[in-house]
């Protein structure tokens, strides 16, 4: 119940395309869902986050779509750029607690 | 100014040795974490301290011992290093609150030979 399943494991997208990464969870107590971006040799950094009371959140080219009934959420990267090439992690947390449960990561490569 | 800084960045050592990794944050946060990232990039929480009190202690061998001398520092000491300890170790910090956004350091790559 504490797992967050992430797919795909790796993704190759052409420049200008849309990158889509999906995550699913079981624990309905989760109420905060951040996405982290990690470049090689660096630590993960918060990209965008959502709470389950909204179905979508957009920040620039990055959008989270959230489906509470299906217990799924996804990251969409519009107009993908080579600079977006990184590993992306979804996570889930219970508000007010300290623990993040991370997904297994998706390595995104955007071809120039 | 680096918000969460870890030292050293790289650590190469022999099996059986004892080593320490240090972490400092200058964000004024009250909670700090240690994560282990294995070769498949999987991020797993190991420990967390809030105001110097241990609040998360996952299933980690007792060869790993965290120490938090104050809110801004969290160190990780590893005894009797094993090959399987080779990984990247990340320190993170957050401020206890609704979202608990965690800020990560750049990591320490530990290689046990």
PDB file of C-alpha atoms in Angstrom:
ATOM      1  CA  UNK A   1       0.000   0.000   0.000  1.00  0.00           C
ATOM      2  CA  UNK A   2       2.974   2.261   0.439  1.00  0.00           C
ATOM      3  CA  UNK A   3       4.212   1.834  -3.117  1.00  0.00           C
ATOM      4  CA  UNK A   4       4.087   4.319  -5.941  1.00  0.00           C
ATOM      5  CA  UNK A   5       4.338   2.649  -9.329  1.00  0.00           C
ATOM      6  CA  UNK A   6       5.924   4.675 -12.102  1.00  0.00           C
ATOM      7  CA  UNK A   7       6.098   4.043 -15.834  1.00  0.00           C
ATOM      8  CA  UNK A   8       7.744   3.949 -18.263  1.00  0.00           C
ATOM      9  CA  UNK A   9      11.209   3.182 -16.961  1.00  0.00           C
ATOM     10  CA  UNK A  10      12.737   5.066 -19.896  1.00  0.00           C
ATOM     11  CA  UNK A  11      11.392   7.344 -22.581  1.00  0.00           C
ATOM     12  CA  UNK A  12      12.828   8.770 -25.781  1.00  0.00           C
ATOM     13  CA  UNK A  13      11.065  11.732 -27.339  1.00  0.00           C
ATOM     14  CA  UNK A  14      11.838  13.961 -30.293  1.00  0.00           C
ATOM     15  CA  UNK A  15      12.442  17.639 -29.684  1.00  0.00           C
ATOM     16  CA  UNK A  16       9.114  19.439 -29.674  1.00  0.00           C
ATOM     17  CA  UNK A  17       7.167  16.330 -28.738  1.00  0.00           C
ATOM     18  CA  UNK A  18       5.134  15.571 -25.638  1.00  0.00           C
ATOM     19  CA  UNK A  19       6.645  13.471 -22.865  1.00  0.00           C
ATOM     20  CA  UNK A  20       4.200  11.634 -20.606  1.00  0.00           C
ATOM     21  CA  UNK A  21       5.138   9.833 -17.400  1.00  0.00           C
ATOM     22  CA  UNK A  22       2.568   7.992 -15.323  1.00  0.00           C
ATOM     23  CA  UNK A  23       2.310   7.095 -11.651  1.00  0.00           C
ATOM     24  CA  UNK A  24      -0.187   5.082  -9.649  1.00  0.00           C
ATOM     25  CA  UNK A  25      -0.688   4.666  -5.923  1.00  0.00           C
ATOM     26  CA  UNK A  26      -2.810   2.565  -3.572  1.00  0.00           C
ATOM     27  CA  UNK A  27      -2.865   4.433  -0.282  1.00  0.00           C
ATOM     28  CA  UNK A  28      -5.830   6.827  -0.327  1.00  0.00           C
ATOM     29  CA  UNK A  29      -4.319   8.708   2.609  1.00  0.00           C
ATOM     30  CA  UNK A  30      -1.737  10.244   0.266  1.00  0.00           C
ATOM     31  CA  UNK A  31      -2.629  13.861  -0.323  1.00  0.00           C
ATOM     32  CA  UNK A  32       0.434  15.534  -1.754  1.00  0.00           C
ATOM     33  CA  UNK A  33       2.057  14.485  -5.029  1.00  0.00           C
ATOM     34  CA  UNK A  34       5.318  16.157  -6.074  1.00  0.00           C
ATOM     35  CA  UNK A  35       7.421  15.505  -9.148  1.00  0.00           C
ATOM     36  CA  UNK A  36      11.181  15.753  -8.904  1.00  0.00           C
ATOM     37  CA  UNK A  37      13.699  16.227 -11.726  1.00  0.00           C
ATOM     38  CA  UNK A  38      17.232  14.890 -11.416  1.00  0.00           C
ATOM     39  CA  UNK A  39      20.107  15.717 -13.769  1.00  0.00           C
ATOM     40  CA  UNK A  40      23.205  13.484 -13.847  1.00  0.00           C
ATOM     41  CA  UNK A  41      25.481  14.165 -10.920  1.00  0.00           C
ATOM     42  CA  UNK A  42      22.912  16.334  -9.158  1.00  0.00           C
ATOM     43  CA  UNK A  43      20.331  15.837  -6.464  1.00  0.00           C
ATOM     44  CA  UNK A  44      16.612  15.686  -7.249  1.00  0.00           C
ATOM     45  CA  UNK A  45      14.876  19.065  -7.392  1.00  0.00           C
ATOM     46  CA  UNK A  46      11.173  19.813  -7.053  1.00  0.00           C
ATOM     47  CA  UNK A  47       9.599  20.442 -10.442  1.00  0.00           C
ATOM     48  CA  UNK A  48       5.888  20.722  -9.772  1.00  0.00           C
ATOM     49  CA  UNK A  49       3.409  19.359  -7.233  1.00  0.00           C
ATOM     50  CA  UNK A  50      -0.323  18.828  -6.869  1.00  0.00           C
ATOM     51  CA  UNK A  51      -2.914  18.130  -4.212  1.00  0.00           C
ATOM     52  CA  UNK A  52      -5.837  15.797  -4.932  1.00  0.00           C
ATOM     53  CA  UNK A  53      -8.444  18.550  -4.718  1.00  0.00           C
ATOM     54  CA  UNK A  54      -7.519  19.706  -8.238  1.00  0.00           C
ATOM     55  CA  UNK A  55      -7.416  17.631 -11.408  1.00  0.00           C
ATOM     56  CA  UNK A  56      -4.692  19.557 -13.193  1.00  0.00           C
ATOM     57  CA  UNK A  57      -1.850  21.925 -12.457  1.00  0.00           C
ATOM     58  CA  UNK A  58       0.230  23.668 -15.081  1.00  0.00           C
ATOM     59  CA  UNK A  59       3.533  25.477 -14.737  1.00  0.00           C
ATOM     60  CA  UNK A  60       5.029  26.555 -18.031  1.00  0.00           C
ATOM     61  CA  UNK A  61       5.545  23.492 -20.213  1.00  0.00           C
ATOM     62  CA  UNK A  62       4.953  21.100 -17.297  1.00  0.00           C
ATOM     63  CA  UNK A  63       1.483  19.848 -16.386  1.00  0.00           C
ATOM     64  CA  UNK A  64       0.328  17.363 -13.765  1.00  0.00           C
ATOM     65  CA  UNK A  65      -2.931  15.567 -14.442  1.00  0.00           C
ATOM     66  CA  UNK A  66      -4.539  13.923 -11.426  1.00  0.00           C
ATOM     67  CA  UNK A  67      -7.268  11.272 -11.414  1.00  0.00           C
ATOM     68  CA  UNK A  68      -8.348  10.716  -7.830  1.00  0.00           C
ATOM     69  CA  UNK A  69     -10.819   7.917  -8.546  1.00  0.00           C
ATOM     70  CA  UNK A  70      -8.241   5.943 -10.513  1.00  0.00           C
ATOM     71  CA  UNK A  71      -5.497   6.810  -8.025  1.00  0.00           C
ATOM     72  CA  UNK A  72      -3.250   7.881 -10.858  1.00  0.00           C
ATOM     73  CA  UNK A  73      -1.341  11.000 -11.757  1.00  0.00           C
ATOM     74  CA  UNK A  74       0.873  11.899 -14.661  1.00  0.00           C
ATOM     75  CA  UNK A  75       3.429  14.461 -15.763  1.00  0.00           C
ATOM     76  CA  UNK A  76       3.159  15.953 -19.224  1.00  0.00           C
ATOM     77  CA  UNK A  77       6.071  17.881 -20.698  1.00  0.00           C
ATOM     78  CA  UNK A  78       4.929  19.889 -23.697  1.00  0.00           C
ATOM     79  CA  UNK A  79       7.361  20.971 -26.429  1.00  0.00           C
ATOM     80  CA  UNK A  80      10.059  18.736 -24.928  1.00  0.00           C
ATOM     81  CA  UNK A  81      13.586  20.093 -25.222  1.00  0.00           C
ATOM     82  CA  UNK A  82      17.010  18.396 -25.065  1.00  0.00           C
ATOM     83  CA  UNK A  83      17.564  20.286 -21.792  1.00  0.00           C
ATOM     84  CA  UNK A  84      14.662  18.329 -20.297  1.00  0.00           C
ATOM     85  CA  UNK A  85      16.698  15.129 -20.570  1.00  0.00           C
ATOM     86  CA  UNK A  86      16.873  13.919 -16.977  1.00  0.00           C
ATOM     87  CA  UNK A  87      15.418  11.355 -14.604  1.00  0.00           C
ATOM     88  CA  UNK A  88      11.952  12.182 -13.306  1.00  0.00           C
ATOM     89  CA  UNK A  89      10.530  10.865 -10.051  1.00  0.00           C
ATOM     90  CA  UNK A  90       6.970  11.033  -8.879  1.00  0.00           C
ATOM     91  CA  UNK A  91       6.339  10.871  -5.153  1.00  0.00           C
ATOM     92  CA  UNK A  92       3.477  10.721  -2.703  1.00  0.00           C
ATOM     93  CA  UNK A  93       3.180  11.978   0.811  1.00  0.00           C
ATOM     94  CA  UNK A  94       0.653  12.479   3.563  1.00  0.00           C
ATOM     95  CA  UNK A  95       0.293  16.150   4.453  1.00  0.00           C
ATOM     96  CA  UNK A  96       1.940  16.992   7.754  1.00  0.00           C
ATOM     97  CA  UNK A  97       4.140  13.925   7.759  1.00  0.00           C
ATOM     98  CA  UNK A  98       7.742  13.779   6.746  1.00  0.00           C
ATOM     99  CA  UNK A  99       7.927  10.772   4.515  1.00  0.00           C
ATOM    100  CA  UNK A 100       7.929  10.766   0.714  1.00  0.00           C
ATOM    101  CA  UNK A 101       7.349   7.543  -1.134  1.00  0.00           C
ATOM    102  CA  UNK A 102       9.180   7.867  -4.448  1.00  0.00           C
ATOM    103  CA  UNK A 103       8.385   6.123  -7.692  1.00  0.00           C
ATOM    104  CA  UNK A 104      11.120   4.149  -9.415  1.00  0.00           C
ATOM    105  CA  UNK A 105      12.068   6.960 -11.813  1.00  0.00           C
ATOM    106  CA  UNK A 106      11.834   7.551 -15.561  1.00  0.00           C
ATOM    107  CA  UNK A 107      14.899   8.363 -17.626  1.00  0.00           C
ATOM    108  CA  UNK A 108      13.836  10.821 -20.290  1.00  0.00           C
ATOM    109  CA  UNK A 109      15.974  11.517 -23.323  1.00  0.00           C
ATOM    110  CA  UNK A 110      14.896  14.245 -25.714  1.00  0.00           C
ATOM    111  CA  UNK A 111      16.551  13.989 -29.119  1.00  0.00           C
ATOM    112  CA  UNK A 112      17.661  17.190 -30.818  1.00  0.00           C
TER     113      UNK A 112
ATOM    114  CA  UNK B   1      25.382  29.801  -1.330  1.00  0.00           C
ATOM    115  CA  UNK B   2      24.596  26.099  -1.510  1.00  0.00           C
ATOM    116  CA  UNK B   3      21.365  25.366   0.337  1.00  0.00           C
ATOM    117  CA  UNK B   4      22.089  21.725   1.225  1.00  0.00           C
ATOM    118  CA  UNK B   5      25.738  20.782   1.056  1.00  0.00           C
ATOM    119  CA  UNK B   6      27.276  17.354   1.492  1.00  0.00           C
ATOM    120  CA  UNK B   7      30.876  16.350   1.922  1.00  0.00           C
ATOM    121  CA  UNK B   8      32.635  14.556   0.469  1.00  0.00           C
ATOM    122  CA  UNK B   9      31.240  14.398  -3.059  1.00  0.00           C
ATOM    123  CA  UNK B  10      33.109  11.179  -3.773  1.00  0.00           C
ATOM    124  CA  UNK B  11      34.243   8.505  -1.358  1.00  0.00           C
ATOM    125  CA  UNK B  12      36.237   5.449  -2.412  1.00  0.00           C
ATOM    126  CA  UNK B  13      37.145   2.983   0.307  1.00  0.00           C
ATOM    127  CA  UNK B  14      37.900  -0.636   1.056  1.00  0.00           C
ATOM    128  CA  UNK B  15      35.495  -3.173   2.478  1.00  0.00           C
ATOM    129  CA  UNK B  16      35.510  -3.238   6.245  1.00  0.00           C
ATOM    130  CA  UNK B  17      36.436   0.425   6.672  1.00  0.00           C
ATOM    131  CA  UNK B  18      34.383   2.997   8.594  1.00  0.00           C
ATOM    132  CA  UNK B  19      33.438   6.261   6.899  1.00  0.00           C
ATOM    133  CA  UNK B  20      31.323   9.360   7.532  1.00  0.00           C
ATOM    134  CA  UNK B  21      29.368  11.700   5.292  1.00  0.00           C
ATOM    135  CA  UNK B  22      28.464  15.177   6.479  1.00  0.00           C
ATOM    136  CA  UNK B  23      25.498  17.329   5.577  1.00  0.00           C
ATOM    137  CA  UNK B  24      24.681  20.933   6.349  1.00  0.00           C
ATOM    138  CA  UNK B  25      21.702  23.056   5.355  1.00  0.00           C
ATOM    139  CA  UNK B  26      21.407  26.836   5.514  1.00  0.00           C
ATOM    140  CA  UNK B  27      17.697  27.046   4.725  1.00  0.00           C
ATOM    141  CA  UNK B  28      16.517  27.290   8.306  1.00  0.00           C
ATOM    142  CA  UNK B  29      14.715  23.953   7.982  1.00  0.00           C
ATOM    143  CA  UNK B  30      13.891  21.796  10.973  1.00  0.00           C
ATOM    144  CA  UNK B  31      13.919  18.383   9.321  1.00  0.00           C
ATOM    145  CA  UNK B  32      16.740  16.543   7.583  1.00  0.00           C
ATOM    146  CA  UNK B  33      16.901  13.232   5.745  1.00  0.00           C
ATOM    147  CA  UNK B  34      19.275  10.643   4.373  1.00  0.00           C
ATOM    148  CA  UNK B  35      18.348   8.809   1.185  1.00  0.00           C
ATOM    149  CA  UNK B  36      20.149   6.017  -0.634  1.00  0.00           C
ATOM    150  CA  UNK B  37      20.027   5.900  -4.446  1.00  0.00           C
ATOM    151  CA  UNK B  38      21.141   2.603  -5.920  1.00  0.00           C
ATOM    152  CA  UNK B  39      22.529   1.878  -9.363  1.00  0.00           C
ATOM    153  CA  UNK B  40      19.003   1.639 -10.784  1.00  0.00           C
ATOM    154  CA  UNK B  41      18.303   5.164  -9.538  1.00  0.00           C
ATOM    155  CA  UNK B  42      15.779   4.004  -6.950  1.00  0.00           C
ATOM    156  CA  UNK B  43      15.525   6.543  -4.090  1.00  0.00           C
ATOM    157  CA  UNK B  44      14.939   5.089  -0.665  1.00  0.00           C
ATOM    158  CA  UNK B  45      14.548   6.975   2.597  1.00  0.00           C
ATOM    159  CA  UNK B  46      16.898   5.807   5.337  1.00  0.00           C
ATOM    160  CA  UNK B  47      16.566   8.247   8.231  1.00  0.00           C
ATOM    161  CA  UNK B  48      15.007  11.530   9.149  1.00  0.00           C
ATOM    162  CA  UNK B  49      15.546  13.923  12.036  1.00  0.00           C
ATOM    163  CA  UNK B  50      13.235  16.693  13.163  1.00  0.00           C
ATOM    164  CA  UNK B  51      14.787  19.176  15.579  1.00  0.00           C
ATOM    165  CA  UNK B  52      17.533  16.661  16.370  1.00  0.00           C
ATOM    166  CA  UNK B  53      15.001  13.919  17.121  1.00  0.00           C
ATOM    167  CA  UNK B  54      14.987  10.728  15.038  1.00  0.00           C
ATOM    168  CA  UNK B  55      11.562  10.434  13.414  1.00  0.00           C
ATOM    169  CA  UNK B  56      12.115   8.032  10.519  1.00  0.00           C
ATOM    170  CA  UNK B  57      14.277   4.952  10.833  1.00  0.00           C
ATOM    171  CA  UNK B  58      13.692   2.606   7.946  1.00  0.00           C
ATOM    172  CA  UNK B  59      14.957  -0.952   7.749  1.00  0.00           C
ATOM    173  CA  UNK B  60      18.626  -0.111   7.542  1.00  0.00           C
ATOM    174  CA  UNK B  61      21.521  -2.218   8.888  1.00  0.00           C
ATOM    175  CA  UNK B  62      22.673  -0.963  12.256  1.00  0.00           C
ATOM    176  CA  UNK B  63      26.089  -0.377  10.698  1.00  0.00           C
ATOM    177  CA  UNK B  64      24.524   2.904   9.586  1.00  0.00           C
ATOM    178  CA  UNK B  65      24.236   5.488  12.328  1.00  0.00           C
ATOM    179  CA  UNK B  66      22.941   9.002  11.779  1.00  0.00           C
ATOM    180  CA  UNK B  67      23.809  11.851  14.109  1.00  0.00           C
ATOM    181  CA  UNK B  68      22.267  15.299  14.250  1.00  0.00           C
ATOM    182  CA  UNK B  69      24.265  17.693  16.423  1.00  0.00           C
ATOM    183  CA  UNK B  70      21.856  20.527  15.620  1.00  0.00           C
ATOM    184  CA  UNK B  71      18.985  21.352  13.259  1.00  0.00           C
ATOM    185  CA  UNK B  72      21.345  22.422  10.485  1.00  0.00           C
ATOM    186  CA  UNK B  73      23.540  19.324  10.440  1.00  0.00           C
ATOM    187  CA  UNK B  74      22.970  15.639   9.865  1.00  0.00           C
ATOM    188  CA  UNK B  75      25.859  13.234   9.531  1.00  0.00           C
ATOM    189  CA  UNK B  76      25.888   9.617   8.489  1.00  0.00           C
ATOM    190  CA  UNK B  77      28.468   7.189   9.849  1.00  0.00           C
ATOM    191  CA  UNK B  78      28.864   3.773   8.283  1.00  0.00           C
ATOM    192  CA  UNK B  79      30.777   0.994  10.019  1.00  0.00           C
ATOM    193  CA  UNK B  80      32.298  -2.089   8.434  1.00  0.00           C
ATOM    194  CA  UNK B  81      31.514  -1.059   4.879  1.00  0.00           C
ATOM    195  CA  UNK B  82      30.282  -3.750   2.487  1.00  0.00           C
ATOM    196  CA  UNK B  83      30.229  -3.932  -1.311  1.00  0.00           C
ATOM    197  CA  UNK B  84      26.451  -3.512  -1.267  1.00  0.00           C
ATOM    198  CA  UNK B  85      26.796  -0.135   0.414  1.00  0.00           C
ATOM    199  CA  UNK B  86      28.089   1.318  -2.848  1.00  0.00           C
ATOM    200  CA  UNK B  87      25.511   3.904  -3.888  1.00  0.00           C
ATOM    201  CA  UNK B  88      24.855   7.624  -4.001  1.00  0.00           C
ATOM    202  CA  UNK B  89      23.730   8.992  -0.653  1.00  0.00           C
ATOM    203  CA  UNK B  90      21.620  12.131  -0.644  1.00  0.00           C
ATOM    204  CA  UNK B  91      20.934  14.462   2.193  1.00  0.00           C
ATOM    205  CA  UNK B  92      17.741  16.514   2.087  1.00  0.00           C
ATOM    206  CA  UNK B  93      16.014  19.039   4.293  1.00  0.00           C
ATOM    207  CA  UNK B  94      12.539  20.470   4.685  1.00  0.00           C
ATOM    208  CA  UNK B  95      10.447  22.640   6.913  1.00  0.00           C
ATOM    209  CA  UNK B  96       7.670  20.857   8.713  1.00  0.00           C
ATOM    210  CA  UNK B  97       4.479  22.087   7.194  1.00  0.00           C
ATOM    211  CA  UNK B  98       1.678  21.276   4.837  1.00  0.00           C
ATOM    212  CA  UNK B  99       3.747  20.415   1.830  1.00  0.00           C
ATOM    213  CA  UNK B 100       7.054  19.468   3.378  1.00  0.00           C
ATOM    214  CA  UNK B 101       8.976  20.286   0.185  1.00  0.00           C
ATOM    215  CA  UNK B 102      12.287  18.500   0.391  1.00  0.00           C
ATOM    216  CA  UNK B 103      15.478  20.104  -0.901  1.00  0.00           C
ATOM    217  CA  UNK B 104      18.282  17.747  -1.835  1.00  0.00           C
ATOM    218  CA  UNK B 105      22.039  18.041  -1.747  1.00  0.00           C
ATOM    219  CA  UNK B 106      24.198  17.048  -4.711  1.00  0.00           C
ATOM    220  CA  UNK B 107      24.914  13.606  -3.287  1.00  0.00           C
ATOM    221  CA  UNK B 108      27.915  11.600  -2.122  1.00  0.00           C
ATOM    222  CA  UNK B 109      28.975   8.773  -4.401  1.00  0.00           C
ATOM    223  CA  UNK B 110      30.301   5.968  -2.224  1.00  0.00           C
ATOM    224  CA  UNK B 111      32.298   3.199  -3.869  1.00  0.00           C
ATOM    225  CA  UNK B 112      33.307   0.236  -1.727  1.00  0.00           C
ATOM    226  CA  UNK B 113      36.067  -1.880  -3.259  1.00  0.00           C
TER     227      UNK B 113
END
